[in-house]
Amino acid sequence: MRPLELELRNFRSYAEQAVDLRASGLVVIAGDTGAGKTSVIDAIAFALYGRTPEQAGPRELLTLGEANGEVRLTFTADGEVFRVTRRYGQGAPEPGHLLERLLGDGGPPVDHVTGAAPVNRRLLELIGIGFPAFTSAVMLAQGRFAQFLEATPRDRDAILRELFGVASLEAARVEALAAREGAAREAAALAREASLLERHGSRERVAAARTARSAAARLAAIRGLRPLAAVVERSAVAAREAAGEADALEAALARVPSGELLGELAARLAAAREAAGAATEERTAAERALEAAVAARHAAQERLGGTAAQLAALRGLAERAAALRAALPGEATALAELQETLAAERKALQAADAAADDEAARHLALARLSEAAGACAEARAAVEPAATREDAARAALAAADRRSRAAARAAVTADQAAEAARRAHLAAHLRAGLDAGEPCPVCGGPLGAEAGPAPPGLEAAEARARERRSAAEAAVATAAEARDELSAAAATRSAAEGVARAAETQVRDLGGDPEAGRDEAARLAAEAARAEVAACTAAERSTAEAARLEREGGRLAAREERLARDRGELAELDARLGAHGEGDDQVGRLDAVVAEIDGVERAVVEAGSRAGAVATRAGAAAAGREELERAATGPIHGALAMLATLLERAPPDPAATEALVATAAELTAEGRRAAAMARDRAATAERAGAEAREAIARHGKPLGVATPDAIGEAQRSARSETDAARTALARVEGAAAQGRRLAGGAASAAAEAERFEQVAADLQANRFPRYLLQRSHARLAVAASARLQELSLGAYGFAGEDPDPLAVVDHRRGMRTRGAATLSGGERFLASLALALALSDISLAAGARRDCLFLDEGFSALDEESLELAIAGVERLAQDGRLVVVITHLPGVAERLGAVIRVWKDPSGVSRVREATGPVPALALS
């Protein structure tokens, strides 16, 4: 089995997707974790088995928010192409499970199976292994690489039975037991059937044979009378036929007239015949005259060139040709003059168009220069105000800075005075109530002389300090505004200067003077307006003249067309006139020709009239002769024809009326002789019949037969007795043969039952199947051990012998056997991969191709050297023609293998693919 194409709809994170797996043996599906890589091989498992390696149901497989989905897989098996479809979810189309056999890859279906159970059974026949074996040796799913390695011996045996065909031997054993029971039942049934047969001993067989021989002898004797009965019958028939022949001849002879009447009729016929001959000669002469007139007409038509009607028509054509020939020279001259006039006027129009174009170009140049000069003057005028504004802003900023610094100094002085006042006031407050010599509450030293009262003016000092600070802040704000104004003024001046420089450059490019000013711009604008008026006027005149010439050209074309048409008509008329169109006075010559041909036509008409009248007279004479012959000789010819038929002679010719008398005499004499002979044959036949009846009566008396009519009944009775006796004999002989056949069949069935019992015993699980399974274990262990040593650089192998041939052996630790659970993740991956590669090698060597292998992740647990060995093993496996699908998120694996399908998720969470690199085709969005 090899997949060709996978199609997904609403399967996990895929909306509409198709993957083509036809072109390459090695496919790498790469992408970030969670992008949807594993869903591809899950879909293949679901299509083939209706389940996935992690046992996800349809609800988990359906895309979130969708009602139903579909998975379709096209694959090859047994040399044919199949397509399996699984539909799931609410409202999914029917059938939910469909397997189709296709007429080639991409061809139409030729038959199909529906329903879950029938589809699953047929797929199991095509794939050859069940789901556990498939997911252990063909599809190594993510996180399940070590499933076969870690399985119990019993589970591993069950998988190997499927992979190597040993499981089918149990079905063969069951079939052998069923066949043994069937053969035993067949032997018993044959014995019972033999016991029910009628008696068929030698005595019964001899009696039945004697009875059959006696009945057959009587039947043969009765059959011996049949020739005599045939003689009686033939004699009666011959007598009747001879008597009938004589009666018919005598009746025909009675219808023939006498010789005298035949002579009178011959004389009348000769006279009628002579009159008809004379009329025929006259008609022949008239027909010759008509033929001569027709020949003369034909010759005249050949000589003159047609019939009277055709020549008359040519006369009209000649008149039309003469008129055209006279008018054409004048038309050609007028047309040439008109063509020359129009050519001169078109040339003048072209010169006027060129002048108008020059005037328009001059207007455009003046307009552009006027516009550029005006813009330049405006830009140059805007530079000076901008510079003035910048200078004023700079002076204002300097004054604001001076005021700000003065206000700041005043604020500092006021703050210092306020601080001195606060300290003096605080000291006086702390000293109040203390005597000299007491410790100071601030520094702890002894107080001096007695303190006086607190100094006044603290509130005024603090108010002046606040006022100075406010003034300083206002001065700073004013300076900031002046600075912003200076920046804006400088930017305005820079922009104005840039615009002025650009305008000056444009004026110079257009050929003007940037220093000219606004007066020059106004003068240029006035000149451009005058040039525009002149250009418009010239363009209008040119347009009107072009329209007039267009109309004149149309009239010229019409006249050219009419002249060409007249010339063509004249050429056609000359061709139709032929020789009649040559020379002058064509009409007069055609009038003479028409008159001549009319005279010839009249001669033909007159000759035809004469021939018609003569033909009418000849027809009447011939009709009279034919009527006489029909009325007088018809009955005689009929009688002679009947007589000739009875005599087996050819009937007389009806046209040979001259020989009528002689023919009648000859046939009459022969008829009388034949009638006499027929009477003699009838008498002879009657005598032979009487003799045969007498012999039947004599020989048939012992058999109970007296007359010929009794022979048939007696023969039927004897035949019935003979058939009954032979049937009884055949029944006895058949019973004897049936008895022999049943005895032989019973013995053969009993021997076959013994053979099937031996086969069933040999196919018991502990006999031949166990031997095959042990051999499979050994072959698998040897092949897998070689693969594992190669992948692990000689560190590991498999035991290859009981009790567990697939136990892992650690060569670095004294050939110690290790359980799968003691291996690291990378070691378990290498061991599982080695088993998978060995299974594929053995299947290929045995001819049982399973042309696909699926590896999902697992490479991340390997070091760099082990990873290179594992990838090399996968590449070698793909070179054998298998389809190997590797799923990984490691960039190194994708780069090493080359042919990569990139899987990613868009912002909406739908899995998509990018084009594949290398020879593998991309997953195509459906």
PDB file of N, CA and C in Angstrom, residues 586-666:
ATOM      1  N   GLN A 586     -22.295  46.473 -83.000  1.00  0.00           N
ATOM      2  CA  GLN A 586     -22.620  45.162 -82.412  1.00  0.00           C
ATOM      3  C   GLN A 586     -24.116  44.924 -82.400  1.00  0.00           C
ATOM      4  N   VAL A 587     -24.900  45.958 -82.180  1.00  0.00           N
ATOM      5  CA  VAL A 587     -26.357  45.794 -82.104  1.00  0.00           C
ATOM      6  C   VAL A 587     -26.913  45.374 -83.454  1.00  0.00           C
ATOM      7  N   GLY A 588     -26.461  46.018 -84.549  1.00  0.00           N
ATOM      8  CA  GLY A 588     -26.971  45.657 -85.885  1.00  0.00           C
ATOM      9  C   GLY A 588     -26.635  44.234 -86.244  1.00  0.00           C
ATOM     10  N   ARG A 589     -25.379  43.836 -85.971  1.00  0.00           N
ATOM     11  CA  ARG A 589     -25.013  42.465 -86.297  1.00  0.00           C
ATOM     12  C   ARG A 589     -25.830  41.467 -85.491  1.00  0.00           C
ATOM     13  N   LEU A 590     -26.118  41.749 -84.228  1.00  0.00           N
ATOM     14  CA  LEU A 590     -26.939  40.841 -83.421  1.00  0.00           C
ATOM     15  C   LEU A 590     -28.372  40.785 -83.929  1.00  0.00           C
ATOM     16  N   ASP A 591     -28.907  41.898 -84.460  1.00  0.00           N
ATOM     17  CA  ASP A 591     -30.265  41.853 -85.035  1.00  0.00           C
ATOM     18  C   ASP A 591     -30.320  40.882 -86.197  1.00  0.00           C
ATOM     19  N   ALA A 592     -29.293  40.880 -87.077  1.00  0.00           N
ATOM     20  CA  ALA A 592     -29.261  39.960 -88.216  1.00  0.00           C
ATOM     21  C   ALA A 592     -29.156  38.518 -87.756  1.00  0.00           C
ATOM     22  N   VAL A 593     -28.346  38.264 -86.746  1.00  0.00           N
ATOM     23  CA  VAL A 593     -28.187  36.897 -86.229  1.00  0.00           C
ATOM     24  C   VAL A 593     -29.498  36.384 -85.656  1.00  0.00           C
ATOM     25  N   VAL A 594     -30.199  37.237 -84.891  1.00  0.00           N
ATOM     26  CA  VAL A 594     -31.475  36.827 -84.282  1.00  0.00           C
ATOM     27  C   VAL A 594     -32.494  36.491 -85.369  1.00  0.00           C
ATOM     28  N   ALA A 595     -32.542  37.276 -86.441  1.00  0.00           N
ATOM     29  CA  ALA A 595     -33.490  36.992 -87.527  1.00  0.00           C
ATOM     30  C   ALA A 595     -33.177  35.644 -88.166  1.00  0.00           C
ATOM     31  N   GLU A 596     -31.877  35.355 -88.389  1.00  0.00           N
ATOM     32  CA  GLU A 596     -31.506  34.079 -89.000  1.00  0.00           C
ATOM     33  C   GLU A 596     -31.884  32.903 -88.123  1.00  0.00           C
ATOM     34  N   ILE A 597     -31.615  32.982 -86.844  1.00  0.00           N
ATOM     35  CA  ILE A 597     -31.927  31.862 -85.950  1.00  0.00           C
ATOM     36  C   ILE A 597     -33.424  31.671 -85.797  1.00  0.00           C
ATOM     37  N   ASP A 598     -34.215  32.750 -85.922  1.00  0.00           N
ATOM     38  CA  ASP A 598     -35.683  32.621 -85.868  1.00  0.00           C
ATOM     39  C   ASP A 598     -36.190  31.803 -87.041  1.00  0.00           C
ATOM     40  N   GLY A 599     -35.610  31.984 -88.281  1.00  0.00           N
ATOM     41  CA  GLY A 599     -36.037  31.194 -89.435  1.00  0.00           C
ATOM     42  C   GLY A 599     -35.761  29.717 -89.239  1.00  0.00           C
ATOM     43  N   VAL A 600     -34.617  29.381 -88.679  1.00  0.00           N
ATOM     44  CA  VAL A 600     -34.290  27.980 -88.415  1.00  0.00           C
ATOM     45  C   VAL A 600     -35.268  27.379 -87.405  1.00  0.00           C
ATOM     46  N   GLU A 601     -35.619  28.121 -86.366  1.00  0.00           N
ATOM     47  CA  GLU A 601     -36.554  27.634 -85.352  1.00  0.00           C
ATOM     48  C   GLU A 601     -37.922  27.343 -85.975  1.00  0.00           C
ATOM     49  N   ARG A 602     -38.390  28.222 -86.918  1.00  0.00           N
ATOM     50  CA  ARG A 602     -39.695  27.987 -87.557  1.00  0.00           C
ATOM     51  C   ARG A 602     -39.667  26.693 -88.371  1.00  0.00           C
ATOM     52  N   ALA A 603     -38.534  26.398 -89.036  1.00  0.00           N
ATOM     53  CA  ALA A 603     -38.436  25.152 -89.811  1.00  0.00           C
ATOM     54  C   ALA A 603     -38.545  23.935 -88.904  1.00  0.00           C
ATOM     55  N   VAL A 604     -37.934  24.001 -87.724  1.00  0.00           N
ATOM     56  CA  VAL A 604     -38.019  22.885 -86.773  1.00  0.00           C
ATOM     57  C   VAL A 604     -39.460  22.679 -86.319  1.00  0.00           C
ATOM     58  N   VAL A 605     -40.173  23.771 -86.049  1.00  0.00           N
ATOM     59  CA  VAL A 605     -41.564  23.659 -85.590  1.00  0.00           C
ATOM     60  C   VAL A 605     -42.439  23.006 -86.663  1.00  0.00           C
ATOM     61  N   GLU A 606     -42.252  23.414 -87.940  1.00  0.00           N
ATOM     62  CA  GLU A 606     -43.066  22.851 -89.018  1.00  0.00           C
ATOM     63  C   GLU A 606     -42.777  21.347 -89.192  1.00  0.00           C
ATOM     64  N   ALA A 607     -41.477  20.955 -89.151  1.00  0.00           N
ATOM     65  CA  ALA A 607     -41.140  19.529 -89.292  1.00  0.00           C
ATOM     66  C   ALA A 607     -41.716  18.734 -88.134  1.00  0.00           C
ATOM     67  N   GLY A 608     -41.722  19.283 -86.932  1.00  0.00           N
ATOM     68  CA  GLY A 608     -42.297  18.591 -85.774  1.00  0.00           C
ATOM     69  C   GLY A 608     -43.786  18.391 -85.934  1.00  0.00           C
ATOM     70  N   SER A 609     -44.477  19.377 -86.446  1.00  0.00           N
ATOM     71  CA  SER A 609     -45.928  19.240 -86.656  1.00  0.00           C
ATOM     72  C   SER A 609     -46.234  18.105 -87.630  1.00  0.00           C
ATOM     73  N   ARG A 610     -45.475  18.059 -88.780  1.00  0.00           N
ATOM     74  CA  ARG A 610     -45.709  16.980 -89.750  1.00  0.00           C
ATOM     75  C   ARG A 610     -45.416  15.618 -89.121  1.00  0.00           C
ATOM     76  N   ALA A 611     -44.306  15.502 -88.371  1.00  0.00           N
ATOM     77  CA  ALA A 611     -43.965  14.216 -87.757  1.00  0.00           C
ATOM     78  C   ALA A 611     -45.024  13.795 -86.762  1.00  0.00           C
ATOM     79  N   GLY A 612     -45.620  14.728 -86.036  1.00  0.00           N
ATOM     80  CA  GLY A 612     -46.664  14.384 -85.076  1.00  0.00           C
ATOM     81  C   GLY A 612     -47.899  13.826 -85.757  1.00  0.00           C
ATOM     82  N   ALA A 613     -48.324  14.440 -86.874  1.00  0.00           N
ATOM     83  CA  ALA A 613     -49.521  13.953 -87.567  1.00  0.00           C
ATOM     84  C   ALA A 613     -49.306  12.544 -88.112  1.00  0.00           C
ATOM     85  N   VAL A 614     -48.139  12.298 -88.739  1.00  0.00           N
ATOM     86  CA  VAL A 614     -47.854  10.969 -89.294  1.00  0.00           C
ATOM     87  C   VAL A 614     -47.776   9.937 -88.161  1.00  0.00           C
ATOM     88  N   ALA A 615     -47.157  10.316 -87.036  1.00  0.00           N
ATOM     89  CA  ALA A 615     -47.057   9.380 -85.915  1.00  0.00           C
ATOM     90  C   ALA A 615     -48.436   9.014 -85.391  1.00  0.00           C
ATOM     91  N   THR A 616     -49.381   9.940 -85.440  1.00  0.00           N
ATOM     92  CA  THR A 616     -50.743   9.638 -84.981  1.00  0.00           C
ATOM     93  C   THR A 616     -51.402   8.596 -85.887  1.00  0.00           C
ATOM     94  N   ARG A 617     -51.231   8.756 -87.240  1.00  0.00           N
ATOM     95  CA  ARG A 617     -51.822   7.786 -88.153  1.00  0.00           C
ATOM     96  C   ARG A 617     -51.168   6.415 -87.983  1.00  0.00           C
ATOM     97  N   ALA A 618     -49.833   6.368 -87.817  1.00  0.00           N
ATOM     98  CA  ALA A 618     -49.148   5.076 -87.634  1.00  0.00           C
ATOM     99  C   ALA A 618     -49.575   4.411 -86.347  1.00  0.00           C
ATOM    100  N   GLY A 619     -49.785   5.193 -85.300  1.00  0.00           N
ATOM    101  CA  GLY A 619     -50.220   4.624 -84.027  1.00  0.00           C
ATOM    102  C   GLY A 619     -51.603   4.002 -84.144  1.00  0.00           C
ATOM    103  N   ALA A 620     -52.483   4.682 -84.911  1.00  0.00           N
ATOM    104  CA  ALA A 620     -53.837   4.124 -85.067  1.00  0.00           C
ATOM    105  C   ALA A 620     -53.789   2.796 -85.802  1.00  0.00           C
ATOM    106  N   ALA A 621     -52.961   2.694 -86.904  1.00  0.00           N
ATOM    107  CA  ALA A 621     -52.861   1.430 -87.638  1.00  0.00           C
ATOM    108  C   ALA A 621     -52.301   0.328 -86.756  1.00  0.00           C
ATOM    109  N   ALA A 622     -51.256   0.631 -85.987  1.00  0.00           N
ATOM    110  CA  ALA A 622     -50.671  -0.383 -85.105  1.00  0.00           C
ATOM    111  C   ALA A 622     -51.654  -0.801 -84.030  1.00  0.00           C
ATOM    112  N   ALA A 623     -52.458   0.155 -83.518  1.00  0.00           N
ATOM    113  CA  ALA A 623     -53.446  -0.193 -82.490  1.00  0.00           C
ATOM    114  C   ALA A 623     -54.514  -1.112 -83.060  1.00  0.00           C
ATOM    115  N   GLY A 624     -54.940  -0.877 -84.325  1.00  0.00           N
ATOM    116  CA  GLY A 624     -55.929  -1.763 -84.919  1.00  0.00           C
ATOM    117  C   GLY A 624     -55.403  -3.176 -85.066  1.00  0.00           C
ATOM    118  N   ARG A 625     -54.114  -3.286 -85.522  1.00  0.00           N
ATOM    119  CA  ARG A 625     -53.536  -4.635 -85.652  1.00  0.00           C
ATOM    120  C   ARG A 625     -53.454  -5.326 -84.300  1.00  0.00           C
ATOM    121  N   GLU A 626     -52.997  -4.562 -83.264  1.00  0.00           N
ATOM    122  CA  GLU A 626     -52.849  -5.169 -81.943  1.00  0.00           C
ATOM    123  C   GLU A 626     -54.198  -5.579 -81.372  1.00  0.00           C
ATOM    124  N   GLU A 627     -55.240  -4.775 -81.652  1.00  0.00           N
ATOM    125  CA  GLU A 627     -56.563  -5.115 -81.144  1.00  0.00           C
ATOM    126  C   GLU A 627     -57.077  -6.405 -81.792  1.00  0.00           C
ATOM    127  N   LEU A 628     -56.855  -6.542 -83.106  1.00  0.00           N
ATOM    128  CA  LEU A 628     -57.279  -7.768 -83.791  1.00  0.00           C
ATOM    129  C   LEU A 628     -56.548  -8.977 -83.231  1.00  0.00           C
ATOM    130  N   GLU A 629     -55.212  -8.818 -83.044  1.00  0.00           N
ATOM    131  CA  GLU A 629     -54.452  -9.953 -82.522  1.00  0.00           C
ATOM    132  C   GLU A 629     -54.887 -10.310 -81.098  1.00  0.00           C
ATOM    133  N   ARG A 630     -55.145  -9.252 -80.295  1.00  0.00           N
ATOM    134  CA  ARG A 630     -55.536  -9.521 -78.907  1.00  0.00           C
ATOM    135  C   ARG A 630     -56.901 -10.189 -78.827  1.00  0.00           C
ATOM    136  N   ALA A 631     -57.878  -9.705 -79.659  1.00  0.00           N
ATOM    137  CA  ALA A 631     -59.234 -10.248 -79.571  1.00  0.00           C
ATOM    138  C   ALA A 631     -59.346 -11.623 -80.216  1.00  0.00           C
ATOM    139  N   ALA A 632     -58.639 -11.859 -81.346  1.00  0.00           N
ATOM    140  CA  ALA A 632     -58.833 -13.107 -82.095  1.00  0.00           C
ATOM    141  C   ALA A 632     -57.874 -14.194 -81.669  1.00  0.00           C
ATOM    142  N   THR A 633     -56.591 -13.813 -81.462  1.00  0.00           N
ATOM    143  CA  THR A 633     -55.594 -14.853 -81.181  1.00  0.00           C
ATOM    144  C   THR A 633     -55.342 -15.064 -79.696  1.00  0.00           C
ATOM    145  N   GLY A 634     -55.828 -14.127 -78.858  1.00  0.00           N
ATOM    146  CA  GLY A 634     -55.561 -14.271 -77.420  1.00  0.00           C
ATOM    147  C   GLY A 634     -56.072 -15.577 -76.842  1.00  0.00           C
ATOM    148  N   PRO A 635     -57.394 -15.927 -77.022  1.00  0.00           N
ATOM    149  CA  PRO A 635     -57.884 -17.198 -76.456  1.00  0.00           C
ATOM    150  C   PRO A 635     -57.146 -18.401 -77.003  1.00  0.00           C
ATOM    151  N   ILE A 636     -56.814 -18.348 -78.362  1.00  0.00           N
ATOM    152  CA  ILE A 636     -56.128 -19.515 -78.942  1.00  0.00           C
ATOM    153  C   ILE A 636     -54.752 -19.667 -78.316  1.00  0.00           C
ATOM    154  N   HIS A 637     -54.024 -18.564 -78.208  1.00  0.00           N
ATOM    155  CA  HIS A 637     -52.701 -18.639 -77.573  1.00  0.00           C
ATOM    156  C   HIS A 637     -52.792 -19.131 -76.135  1.00  0.00           C
ATOM    157  N   GLY A 638     -53.863 -18.729 -75.384  1.00  0.00           N
ATOM    158  CA  GLY A 638     -54.008 -19.199 -74.015  1.00  0.00           C
ATOM    159  C   GLY A 638     -54.210 -20.699 -73.954  1.00  0.00           C
ATOM    160  N   ALA A 639     -55.072 -21.237 -74.885  1.00  0.00           N
ATOM    161  CA  ALA A 639     -55.319 -22.680 -74.883  1.00  0.00           C
ATOM    162  C   ALA A 639     -54.056 -23.443 -75.240  1.00  0.00           C
ATOM    163  N   LEU A 640     -53.308 -22.931 -76.289  1.00  0.00           N
ATOM    164  CA  LEU A 640     -52.073 -23.617 -76.692  1.00  0.00           C
ATOM    165  C   LEU A 640     -51.007 -23.529 -75.596  1.00  0.00           C
ATOM    166  N   ALA A 641     -50.955 -22.384 -74.864  1.00  0.00           N
ATOM    167  CA  ALA A 641     -49.977 -22.255 -73.775  1.00  0.00           C
ATOM    168  C   ALA A 641     -50.266 -23.253 -72.667  1.00  0.00           C
ATOM    169  N   MET A 642     -51.564 -23.444 -72.308  1.00  0.00           N
ATOM    170  CA  MET A 642     -51.914 -24.432 -71.275  1.00  0.00           C
ATOM    171  C   MET A 642     -51.521 -25.828 -71.706  1.00  0.00           C
ATOM    172  N   LEU A 643     -51.817 -26.159 -72.995  1.00  0.00           N
ATOM    173  CA  LEU A 643     -51.484 -27.494 -73.501  1.00  0.00           C
ATOM    174  C   LEU A 643     -49.979 -27.714 -73.510  1.00  0.00           C
ATOM    175  N   ALA A 644     -49.205 -26.667 -73.940  1.00  0.00           N
ATOM    176  CA  ALA A 644     -47.740 -26.789 -73.958  1.00  0.00           C
ATOM    177  C   ALA A 644     -47.181 -26.970 -72.546  1.00  0.00           C
ATOM    178  N   THR A 645     -47.769 -26.269 -71.565  1.00  0.00           N
ATOM    179  CA  THR A 645     -47.312 -26.416 -70.172  1.00  0.00           C
ATOM    180  C   THR A 645     -47.537 -27.841 -69.691  1.00  0.00           C
ATOM    181  N   LEU A 646     -48.704 -28.435 -69.972  1.00  0.00           N
ATOM    182  CA  LEU A 646     -48.981 -29.810 -69.555  1.00  0.00           C
ATOM    183  C   LEU A 646     -48.025 -30.787 -70.217  1.00  0.00           C
ATOM    184  N   LEU A 647     -47.597 -30.470 -71.454  1.00  0.00           N
ATOM    185  CA  LEU A 647     -46.672 -31.346 -72.180  1.00  0.00           C
ATOM    186  C   LEU A 647     -45.219 -31.039 -71.848  1.00  0.00           C
ATOM    187  N   GLU A 648     -44.989 -30.067 -70.919  1.00  0.00           N
ATOM    188  CA  GLU A 648     -43.639 -29.673 -70.492  1.00  0.00           C
ATOM    189  C   GLU A 648     -42.837 -29.150 -71.663  1.00  0.00           C
ATOM    190  N   ARG A 649     -43.502 -28.341 -72.520  1.00  0.00           N
ATOM    191  CA  ARG A 649     -42.847 -27.672 -73.633  1.00  0.00           C
ATOM    192  C   ARG A 649     -42.945 -26.167 -73.435  1.00  0.00           C
ATOM    193  N   ALA A 650     -42.109 -25.411 -74.165  1.00  0.00           N
ATOM    194  CA  ALA A 650     -42.164 -23.961 -74.066  1.00  0.00           C
ATOM    195  C   ALA A 650     -43.448 -23.448 -74.699  1.00  0.00           C
ATOM    196  N   PRO A 651     -44.139 -22.486 -74.088  1.00  0.00           N
ATOM    197  CA  PRO A 651     -45.370 -21.952 -74.674  1.00  0.00           C
ATOM    198  C   PRO A 651     -45.064 -21.297 -76.015  1.00  0.00           C
ATOM    199  N   PRO A 652     -46.032 -21.300 -76.994  1.00  0.00           N
ATOM    200  CA  PRO A 652     -45.801 -20.660 -78.297  1.00  0.00           C
ATOM    201  C   PRO A 652     -45.678 -19.150 -78.139  1.00  0.00           C
ATOM    202  N   ASP A 653     -44.898 -18.527 -79.064  1.00  0.00           N
ATOM    203  CA  ASP A 653     -44.685 -17.079 -79.028  1.00  0.00           C
ATOM    204  C   ASP A 653     -45.973 -16.377 -79.428  1.00  0.00           C
ATOM    205  N   PRO A 654     -46.521 -15.477 -78.574  1.00  0.00           N
ATOM    206  CA  PRO A 654     -47.774 -14.791 -78.947  1.00  0.00           C
ATOM    207  C   PRO A 654     -47.622 -13.948 -80.189  1.00  0.00           C
ATOM    208  N   ALA A 655     -46.374 -13.468 -80.480  1.00  0.00           N
ATOM    209  CA  ALA A 655     -46.193 -12.618 -81.672  1.00  0.00           C
ATOM    210  C   ALA A 655     -46.125 -13.427 -82.966  1.00  0.00           C
ATOM    211  N   ALA A 656     -45.883 -14.724 -82.865  1.00  0.00           N
ATOM    212  CA  ALA A 656     -45.756 -15.563 -84.080  1.00  0.00           C
ATOM    213  C   ALA A 656     -47.120 -16.048 -84.533  1.00  0.00           C
ATOM    214  N   THR A 657     -47.957 -15.109 -84.950  1.00  0.00           N
ATOM    215  CA  THR A 657     -49.330 -15.492 -85.369  1.00  0.00           C
ATOM    216  C   THR A 657     -49.345 -16.217 -86.707  1.00  0.00           C
ATOM    217  N   GLU A 658     -48.258 -16.047 -87.540  1.00  0.00           N
ATOM    218  CA  GLU A 658     -48.234 -16.726 -88.829  1.00  0.00           C
ATOM    219  C   GLU A 658     -48.139 -18.238 -88.664  1.00  0.00           C
ATOM    220  N   ALA A 659     -47.439 -18.671 -87.581  1.00  0.00           N
ATOM    221  CA  ALA A 659     -47.259 -20.118 -87.370  1.00  0.00           C
ATOM    222  C   ALA A 659     -48.321 -20.692 -86.459  1.00  0.00           C
ATOM    223  N   LEU A 660     -49.430 -19.958 -86.275  1.00  0.00           N
ATOM    224  CA  LEU A 660     -50.433 -20.387 -85.309  1.00  0.00           C
ATOM    225  C   LEU A 660     -51.066 -21.731 -85.708  1.00  0.00           C
ATOM    226  N   VAL A 661     -51.401 -21.887 -86.982  1.00  0.00           N
ATOM    227  CA  VAL A 661     -52.101 -23.114 -87.439  1.00  0.00           C
ATOM    228  C   VAL A 661     -51.200 -24.318 -87.265  1.00  0.00           C
ATOM    229  N   ALA A 662     -49.927 -24.239 -87.725  1.00  0.00           N
ATOM    230  CA  ALA A 662     -49.010 -25.368 -87.619  1.00  0.00           C
ATOM    231  C   ALA A 662     -48.749 -25.741 -86.176  1.00  0.00           C
ATOM    232  N   THR A 663     -48.530 -24.709 -85.327  1.00  0.00           N
ATOM    233  CA  THR A 663     -48.267 -24.988 -83.903  1.00  0.00           C
ATOM    234  C   THR A 663     -49.458 -25.672 -83.257  1.00  0.00           C
ATOM    235  N   ALA A 664     -50.694 -25.253 -83.592  1.00  0.00           N
ATOM    236  CA  ALA A 664     -51.883 -25.863 -82.991  1.00  0.00           C
ATOM    237  C   ALA A 664     -52.006 -27.322 -83.391  1.00  0.00           C
ATOM    238  N   ALA A 665     -51.748 -27.673 -84.689  1.00  0.00           N
ATOM    239  CA  ALA A 665     -51.859 -29.072 -85.136  1.00  0.00           C
ATOM    240  C   ALA A 665     -50.839 -29.936 -84.435  1.00  0.00           C
ATOM    241  N   GLU A 666     -49.594 -29.425 -84.295  1.00  0.00           N
ATOM    242  CA  GLU A 666     -48.527 -30.212 -83.654  1.00  0.00           C
ATOM    243  C   GLU A 666     -48.840 -30.498 -82.205  1.00  0.00           C
TER     244      GLU A 666
END
